[in-house]
Coordinates of C-alpha atoms and ligand atoms in Angstrom, one line a residue:
X90 CA -25.1 -4.2 -13.3
X91 CA -23.1 -5.9 -10.6
X92 CA -22.4 -8.9 -12.9
X93 CA -21.3 -6.7 -15.7
X94 CA -18.9 -4.8 -13.5
X95 CA -17.4 -8.1 -12.2
X96 CA -17.1 -9.3 -15.8
X97 CA -15.3 -6.2 -16.7
X98 CA -13.1 -6.3 -13.7
X99 CA -12.0 -9.9 -14.4
X100 CA -11.2 -8.8 -18.0
X101 CA -8.8 -6.2 -16.7
X102 CA -7.2 -8.7 -14.3
X103 CA -6.7 -11.1 -17.1
X104 CA -5.4 -8.5 -19.5
X105 CA -2.7 -7.4 -17.0
X106 CA -1.8 -11.1 -16.0
X107 CA 1.7 -12.0 -17.0
X108 CA 1.2 -15.7 -16.0
X109 CA 2.9 -15.8 -12.5
X110 CA 2.5 -12.1 -11.6
X111 CA 0.3 -9.2 -12.6
X112 CA 1.4 -5.7 -13.8
X113 CA -0.6 -2.9 -12.1
X114 CA -1.2 -1.4 -15.7
X115 CA 0.6 -1.7 -18.9
X116 CA 2.9 1.2 -19.7
X117 CA 3.1 3.2 -16.6
X118 CA 3.9 0.2 -14.3
X119 CA 5.2 -2.7 -16.4
X120 CA 6.6 -5.0 -13.5
X121 CA 5.3 -6.6 -10.3
X122 CA 4.6 -4.2 -7.4
X123 CA 4.4 -5.6 -3.9
X124 CA 1.1 -4.4 -2.4
X125 CA -0.6 -4.3 -5.8
X126 CA 0.1 -7.9 -6.1
X127 CA -1.2 -9.0 -2.7
X128 CA -4.5 -7.0 -3.2
X129 CA -4.8 -8.3 -6.7
X130 CA -4.7 -11.9 -5.5
X131 CA -7.9 -11.2 -3.6
X132 CA -9.8 -10.3 -6.8
X133 CA -8.3 -13.3 -8.6
X134 CA -9.4 -15.7 -5.8
X135 CA -13.0 -15.2 -7.1
X136 CA -12.4 -16.8 -10.4
X137 CA -9.1 -18.8 -10.1
X138 CA -7.9 -19.7 -6.6
X139 CA -4.8 -21.5 -7.8
X140 CA -3.8 -18.5 -9.8
X141 CA -4.3 -16.2 -6.7
X142 CA -1.9 -18.3 -4.7
X143 CA 0.7 -18.1 -7.5
X144 CA 0.6 -14.3 -7.3
X145 CA 1.4 -14.3 -3.6
X146 CA 4.0 -17.0 -4.0
X147 CA 5.8 -15.2 -6.8
X148 CA 6.0 -12.1 -4.7
X149 CA 7.4 -13.9 -1.6
X150 CA 9.9 -15.8 -3.8
X151 CA 11.8 -12.6 -4.2
X152 CA 12.2 -11.9 -0.5
X153 CA 15.7 -10.8 0.4
X154 CA 17.8 -13.0 2.7
X155 CA 17.4 -10.3 5.5
X156 CA 13.6 -10.8 5.3
X157 CA 12.7 -7.6 3.3
X158 CA 10.2 -8.0 0.4
X159 CA 11.0 -5.5 -2.3
X160 CA 8.5 -3.0 -3.6
X161 CA 9.2 -3.8 -7.4
X162 CA 10.3 -7.0 -9.0
X163 CA 11.7 -6.4 -12.5
X164 CA 10.7 -9.5 -14.1
X165 CA 11.5 -8.3 -17.7
X166 CA 13.4 -5.4 -19.2
X167 CA 11.2 -2.4 -20.0
X168 CA 12.6 0.9 -21.1
X169 CA 9.2 2.6 -20.3
X170 CA 9.8 2.9 -16.6
X171 CA 12.1 5.0 -14.5
X172 CA 13.9 4.2 -12.1
X173 CA 14.8 0.8 -13.5
X174 CA 17.3 -1.8 -12.2
X175 CA 20.3 0.2 -13.5
X176 CA 19.4 2.9 -11.0
X177 CA 18.6 0.6 -8.1
X178 CA 21.6 -1.7 -8.6
X179 CA 20.6 -4.0 -5.7
X180 CA 22.7 -6.9 -7.0
X181 CA 19.9 -9.5 -7.2
X182 CA 20.1 -12.1 -9.9
X183 CA 16.5 -11.2 -10.9
X184 CA 16.6 -7.4 -10.2
X185 CA 14.4 -5.8 -7.6
X186 CA 14.1 -2.4 -6.0
X187 CA 15.8 -2.0 -2.6
X188 CA 12.8 -0.6 -0.5
X189 CA 9.6 -2.2 0.6
X190 CA 5.9 -1.4 0.5
X191 CA 2.8 -1.8 2.8
X192 CA 2.7 -5.5 3.9
X193 CA -0.8 -6.5 3.1
X194 CA 0.3 -10.1 2.6
X195 CA -0.6 -11.4 6.0
X196 CA -4.2 -10.1 5.5
X197 CA -4.3 -11.5 2.0
X198 CA -3.1 -15.0 2.8
X199 CA -5.6 -15.4 5.6
X200 CA -8.5 -14.0 3.4
X201 CA -7.7 -16.4 0.6
X202 CA -7.5 -19.2 2.9
X203 CA -10.8 -18.3 4.7
X204 CA -12.6 -18.2 1.3
X205 CA -11.0 -21.2 -0.2
X206 CA -13.3 -23.9 -1.4
X207 CA -10.8 -26.7 -0.8
X208 CA -9.3 -26.0 2.6
X209 CA -6.8 -28.8 2.6
X210 CA -5.3 -27.7 -0.7
X211 CA -5.4 -24.0 0.4
X212 CA -3.5 -25.0 3.7
X213 CA -0.8 -26.5 1.5
X214 CA -0.5 -23.3 -0.5
X215 CA -0.6 -21.1 2.5
X216 CA 1.8 -23.0 4.7
X217 CA 5.2 -22.0 2.9
X218 CA 4.1 -18.4 2.9
X219 CA 3.5 -18.2 6.7
X220 CA 7.2 -18.5 7.5
X221 CA 8.2 -16.0 4.9
X222 CA 5.6 -13.4 5.9
X223 CA 6.7 -13.9 9.5
X224 CA 10.3 -13.2 8.5
X225 CA 9.3 -10.0 6.7
X226 CA 7.4 -8.8 9.8
X227 CA 10.5 -9.6 11.9
X228 CA 12.6 -7.6 9.4
X229 CA 10.2 -4.6 9.8
X230 CA 10.5 -4.4 13.6
X231 CA 14.3 -5.2 13.5
X232 CA 15.3 -2.8 10.7
X233 CA 12.7 -0.1 10.8
X234 CA 12.1 0.2 14.5
X235 CA 15.7 -0.3 15.7
X236 CA 15.1 1.6 18.9
X237 CA 12.1 -0.5 19.9
X238 CA 9.3 2.1 19.9
X239 CA 6.7 -0.5 18.7
X240 CA 6.1 1.3 15.4
X241 CA 8.1 1.2 12.2
X242 CA 9.3 4.1 10.1
X243 CA 9.3 4.6 6.3
X244 CA 12.7 5.7 4.9
X245 CA 11.4 6.6 1.4
X246 CA 7.9 8.0 0.4
X247 CA 7.6 5.2 -2.2
X248 CA 7.5 2.7 0.7
X249 CA 4.1 4.1 1.9
X250 CA 2.7 3.9 -1.6
X251 CA 1.5 7.5 -0.9
X252 CA 4.4 8.9 -2.9
X253 CA 3.7 12.7 -2.9
X254 CA 1.4 13.0 0.2
X255 CA 1.2 16.4 1.8
X256 CA 2.4 14.5 5.0
X257 CA 6.0 14.4 3.6
X258 CA 6.3 18.1 2.5
X259 CA 8.2 19.5 5.6
X260 CA 10.3 16.4 6.1
X261 CA 11.1 16.2 2.5
X262 CA 12.7 19.7 2.7
X263 CA 15.5 18.0 4.6
X264 CA 16.3 15.7 1.8
X265 CA 18.9 17.4 -0.4
X266 CA 19.2 17.1 -4.2
X267 CA 22.9 17.8 -4.7
X268 CA 24.7 14.9 -6.4
X269 CA 21.5 13.5 -8.0
X270 CA 22.5 12.0 -11.3
X271 CA 20.6 13.4 -14.4
X272 CA 17.6 11.3 -15.2
X273 CA 14.6 11.3 -17.6
X274 CA 11.2 10.5 -16.1
X275 CA 9.1 8.0 -18.0
X276 CA 5.9 8.3 -16.0
X277 CA 5.0 11.5 -18.0
X278 CA 4.8 9.5 -21.2
X279 CA 2.0 7.5 -19.8
X280 CA 0.0 9.9 -17.5
X281 CA -0.9 13.5 -17.3
X282 CA 1.9 15.6 -15.6
X283 CA -0.7 17.4 -13.5
X284 CA -1.8 14.1 -12.0
X285 CA 1.8 13.0 -11.0
X286 CA 4.4 14.1 -8.4
X287 CA 6.5 17.1 -9.3
X288 CA 10.1 17.2 -10.7
X289 CA 11.4 18.5 -7.4
X290 CA 9.9 15.5 -5.6
X291 CA 11.4 13.1 -8.1
X292 CA 14.9 14.6 -7.5
X293 CA 14.4 13.9 -3.8
X294 CA 13.1 10.3 -4.4
X295 CA 16.2 9.6 -6.5
X296 CA 18.6 11.2 -3.9
X297 CA 17.3 8.7 -1.3
X298 CA 17.8 5.8 -3.7
X299 CA 21.4 6.9 -4.4
X300 CA 22.1 7.3 -0.7
X301 CA 20.8 3.8 0.1
X302 CA 22.7 2.4 -2.9
X303 CA 25.9 4.0 -1.6
X304 CA 25.3 2.0 1.6
X305 CA 25.1 -1.3 -0.3
X306 CA 21.4 -1.6 0.6
X307 CA 22.5 -2.7 4.0
X308 CA 19.3 -2.6 6.2
X309 CA 21.2 -2.5 9.4
X310 CA 22.4 1.0 8.3
X311 CA 19.6 2.5 6.2
X312 CA 17.1 3.5 8.9
X313 CA 19.6 5.6 10.9
X314 CA 21.3 7.0 7.8
X315 CA 18.1 8.3 6.2
X316 CA 17.2 12.0 6.5
X317 CA 13.6 10.8 6.0
X318 CA 12.1 8.7 8.7
X319 CA 8.4 8.9 9.1
X320 CA 6.1 6.8 11.3
X321 CA 2.9 6.5 9.3
X322 CA -0.2 5.3 11.1
X323 CA -1.7 3.9 7.9
X324 CA 1.5 1.9 7.1
X325 CA 1.7 0.7 10.7
X326 CA -2.0 -0.1 10.8
X327 CA -1.5 -2.4 7.7
X328 CA 1.5 -4.1 9.3
X329 CA -0.4 -4.6 12.6
X330 CA -3.3 -6.2 10.7
X331 CA -0.9 -8.3 8.7
X332 CA 0.6 -9.6 12.0
X333 CA -2.8 -10.2 13.6
X334 CA -4.1 -12.1 10.5
X335 CA -1.0 -14.1 10.1
X336 CA -1.2 -15.1 13.8
X337 CA -4.8 -16.3 13.4
X338 CA -4.0 -18.3 10.3
X339 CA -0.8 -19.8 11.8
X340 CA -2.8 -20.8 14.8
X341 CA -5.3 -22.6 12.6
X342 CA -2.7 -24.3 10.5
X343 CA -0.7 -25.6 13.6
X344 CA 2.2 -23.2 13.8
X345 CA 1.9 -21.8 17.4
X346 CA 5.3 -20.1 17.5
X347 CA 4.6 -18.0 14.4
X348 CA 1.2 -17.3 15.9
X349 CA 2.6 -16.2 19.2
X350 CA 5.3 -13.9 17.7
X351 CA 2.8 -12.2 15.5
X352 CA 0.2 -11.8 18.1
X353 CA 2.8 -10.1 20.4
X354 CA 3.8 -7.8 17.5
X355 CA 0.2 -6.8 16.8
X356 CA -0.6 -6.2 20.4
X357 CA 2.6 -4.0 20.9
X358 CA 1.7 -2.2 17.8
X359 CA -1.9 -1.4 18.7
X360 CA -0.6 0.0 22.2
X361 CA 2.1 2.1 20.5
X362 CA -0.4 3.6 18.0
X363 CA -2.1 5.6 20.8
X364 CA 0.9 7.9 20.8
X365 CA -0.1 8.9 17.2
X366 CA -3.8 9.7 18.1
X367 CA -4.9 13.4 17.8
X368 CA -8.0 14.2 19.7
X369 CA -8.3 17.6 17.9
X370 CA -8.4 15.8 14.5
X371 CA -10.3 12.8 15.6
X372 CA -7.8 10.6 13.8
X373 CA -4.2 9.5 14.0
X374 CA -1.3 11.6 12.5
X375 CA 2.2 10.8 11.2
X376 CA 5.2 11.4 13.3
X377 CA 8.5 12.7 11.9
X378 CA 11.0 10.5 13.7
X379 CA 14.1 12.4 12.5
X380 CA 12.8 15.8 13.8
X381 CA 11.0 14.3 16.7
X382 CA 7.7 16.1 15.9
X383 CA 4.1 15.1 15.0
X384 CA 3.1 16.1 11.4
X385 CA 0.1 18.3 11.7
X386 CA -1.7 17.2 8.7
X387 CA -5.0 15.1 8.9
X388 CA -4.4 13.0 5.8
X389 CA -5.9 9.6 4.9
X390 CA -3.0 7.9 6.7
X391 CA -4.6 8.4 10.0
X392 CA -8.0 7.0 8.8
X393 CA -6.4 4.0 7.0
X394 CA -5.2 2.9 10.5
X395 CA -8.7 1.6 11.2
X396 CA -7.7 -1.4 9.1
X397 CA -5.8 -2.5 12.2
X398 CA -7.6 -3.9 15.3
X399 CA -7.5 -0.6 17.1
X400 CA -9.7 0.1 20.1
X401 CA -13.5 0.3 19.4
X402 CA -13.8 4.0 20.5
X403 CA -11.0 5.0 18.2
X404 CA -12.8 3.2 15.2
X405 CA -16.0 5.1 16.1
X406 CA -14.2 8.4 16.2
X407 CA -12.7 7.7 12.7
X408 CA -16.2 6.7 11.5
X409 CA -17.7 9.9 12.7
X410 CA -14.9 12.0 11.1
X411 CA -15.4 10.2 7.8
X412 CA -19.2 11.0 7.9
X413 CA -18.2 14.6 8.5
X414 CA -15.7 14.6 5.6
X415 CA -18.5 13.1 3.5
X416 CA -20.4 16.4 3.8
X417 CA -17.8 18.1 1.8
X418 CA -16.4 15.5 -0.5
X419 CA -18.7 14.2 -3.1
X420 CA -16.9 10.9 -3.0
X421 CA -15.2 9.4 0.0
X422 CA -12.3 9.0 0.9
X423 CA -10.2 11.9 -0.3
X424 CA -6.5 11.2 0.4
X425 CA -6.2 14.9 1.7
X426 CA -9.3 16.6 3.1
X427 CA -11.2 18.6 0.5
X428 CA -10.8 22.3 1.1
X429 CA -7.5 21.9 3.2
X430 CA -4.7 24.4 2.0
X431 CA -2.7 21.9 0.0
X432 CA -5.5 19.8 -1.3
X433 CA -5.3 19.0 -5.1
X434 CA -8.1 16.8 -6.3
X435 CA -6.1 15.3 -9.2
X436 CA -2.6 15.0 -8.1
X437 CA -1.9 11.5 -7.0
X438 CA -2.0 11.4 -3.2
X439 CA -2.7 15.0 -2.5
X440 CA -6.5 14.7 -2.8
X441 CA -7.7 11.8 -5.1
X442 CA -9.7 8.8 -3.9
X443 CA -8.0 5.4 -4.2
X444 CA -10.2 2.3 -4.2
X445 CA -7.7 0.2 -2.3
X446 CA -7.7 2.6 0.6
X447 CA -11.4 2.7 0.5
X448 CA -11.5 -1.1 0.6
X449 CA -9.1 -1.3 3.6
X450 CA -10.9 1.5 5.5
X451 CA -14.3 0.0 4.9
X452 CA -13.0 -3.5 5.9
X453 CA -11.7 -2.1 9.2
X454 CA -14.9 -0.1 9.9
X455 CA -17.1 -3.1 9.1
X456 CA -15.2 -5.2 11.7
X457 CA -15.9 -2.3 14.2
X458 CA -19.6 -2.4 13.3
X459 CA -19.7 1.0 11.5
X460 CA -22.1 0.0 8.8
X461 CA -23.4 3.5 7.9
X462 CA -20.1 4.8 6.9
X463 CA -19.2 1.5 5.2
X464 CA -22.3 1.8 3.0
X465 CA -21.3 5.3 2.1
X466 CA -17.8 4.4 1.1
X467 CA -18.9 1.3 -0.8
X468 CA -21.6 3.2 -2.7
X469 CA -19.1 6.1 -3.5
X470 CA -16.5 3.6 -4.7
X471 CA -19.0 1.9 -7.1
X472 CA -20.3 5.2 -8.4
X473 CA -16.8 6.2 -9.3
X474 CA -16.3 3.1 -11.3
X475 CA -19.7 3.3 -13.1
X476 CA -18.9 6.9 -13.9
X477 CA -15.2 6.8 -14.8
X478 CA -14.1 3.2 -15.4
X479 CA -11.3 1.3 -13.7
X480 CA -8.8 4.1 -13.2
X481 CA -5.8 4.4 -10.9
X482 CA -7.6 7.2 -8.8
X483 CA -10.3 9.7 -8.9
X484 CA -11.1 13.3 -8.2
X485 CA -13.2 13.3 -4.9
X486 CA -15.4 16.2 -6.2
X487 CA -15.8 15.6 -10.0
X488 CA -15.2 11.9 -10.0
X489 CA -12.8 12.4 -12.9
X490 CA -10.7 9.3 -13.5
X491 CA -7.0 10.1 -13.1
X492 CA -3.5 8.5 -13.6
X493 CA -3.2 5.1 -15.3
X494 CA -6.2 3.4 -16.9
X495 CA -7.4 -0.2 -16.7
X496 CA -5.9 -0.6 -13.3
X497 CA -5.5 -4.0 -11.8
X498 CA -6.0 -3.3 -8.1
X499 CA -9.0 -1.1 -8.8
X500 CA -10.5 -4.0 -10.6
X501 CA -9.7 -6.4 -7.8
X502 CA -11.3 -4.0 -5.2
X503 CA -14.5 -3.7 -7.3
X504 CA -14.8 -7.5 -7.1
X505 CA -14.2 -7.3 -3.3
X506 CA -16.8 -4.6 -2.9
X507 CA -19.4 -6.4 -5.0
X508 CA -18.9 -9.7 -3.3
X509 CA -20.1 -8.1 -0.1
X510 CA -17.8 -10.3 2.0
X511 CA -17.0 -7.7 4.6
X512 CA -20.7 -6.9 5.4
X513 CA -21.4 -10.5 5.7
X514 CA -18.5 -10.9 8.2
X515 CA -19.3 -7.8 10.2
Ligands
LIG691 C1 6.1 5.1 -9.2 O1 7.0 4.9 -9.9 O2 5.3 6.0 -9.4 C2 5.9 4.3 -8.0 O3 4.9 4.8 -7.2 C3 7.1 4.0 -7.2 O4 6.8 2.8 -6.7

């Protein structure tokens, strides 16, 4: 069965492979997405190491001069997606969006190197990426933590990847919709409307794009100008892990300055994360930087933080919370707790299970020695695939596959789970 699943996963990766980058799925997402690409490279690494390095290299080739790595790279024209380059208008010769996404690249580059069969060749492929990822990390702390708190803020829900999370509901009320140019959504041609964000949310997404565009995408202005500034523990956890892993790899490859800078960022980040811990919820919570208040919603963001090298006692508390959640949810890990007021098991990030998050949570828990909960997450993830195929996300109670079909990063994560690499490392 494992071999069959891996074969099927590879087939999906190949089908979505465009030669130098991979689309998340044809139709719904016809370009290169940032964190999709970095996680996809991990799955590719099992059957074609060279192609995996190309995936990461293509992504980093589109880094902006200020260090930002955009969330979408519009390699080809495609009328089937909104908002396209004509809405973003970022002025790049090969069009990109103007916001970023969770930086899993430091983690991915280290993992690809660690697993490489030919280390000398992998070192050559990794080396040019180190400085670029370092510059991206620098951009994060310079432009998204301009007041030096040690934690970065998102200025658009799309940056988190968790577009319509319950976490944003209250802060999103502050985002107006006046002046939003009329638009036609394209996502609803490819996916069920009841699985997607609402029209009211889309209007606010576009308001923010228009606001940033009116500031010429100048990242020295965007953070302070945005009515939406959220410190997300999951996003910061990924950034911290990317810094820590980049530091380890840079050390190994003889770049002590990159290593020292990233080690310092990771340490400062871990210390600052403590301010987001909620003892009552036994997990981290988001902080609304604009309003200066904690967001009292115990979503998956505060569990995903375990991907970072947080203190052992925090990882144990998160492990225990997950075991508890597993008594209610048939499949771990729901993006919003099953039974909570605003839970919706089919609507994107308001309940469904995502395999990429399951992978990152279980990777962090494995490092912290939490093998029982890792076993449960891996087994739930594989059951979802066996039952529903390689979907974008799944209902945590029924297991129904939702969103896009034949999804690249879901396939890549299945290969990761079946390879058992984390449990060997733990
Ligand atoms: C979308 O278009 O649904 C994406 O999540 C934005 O990146």
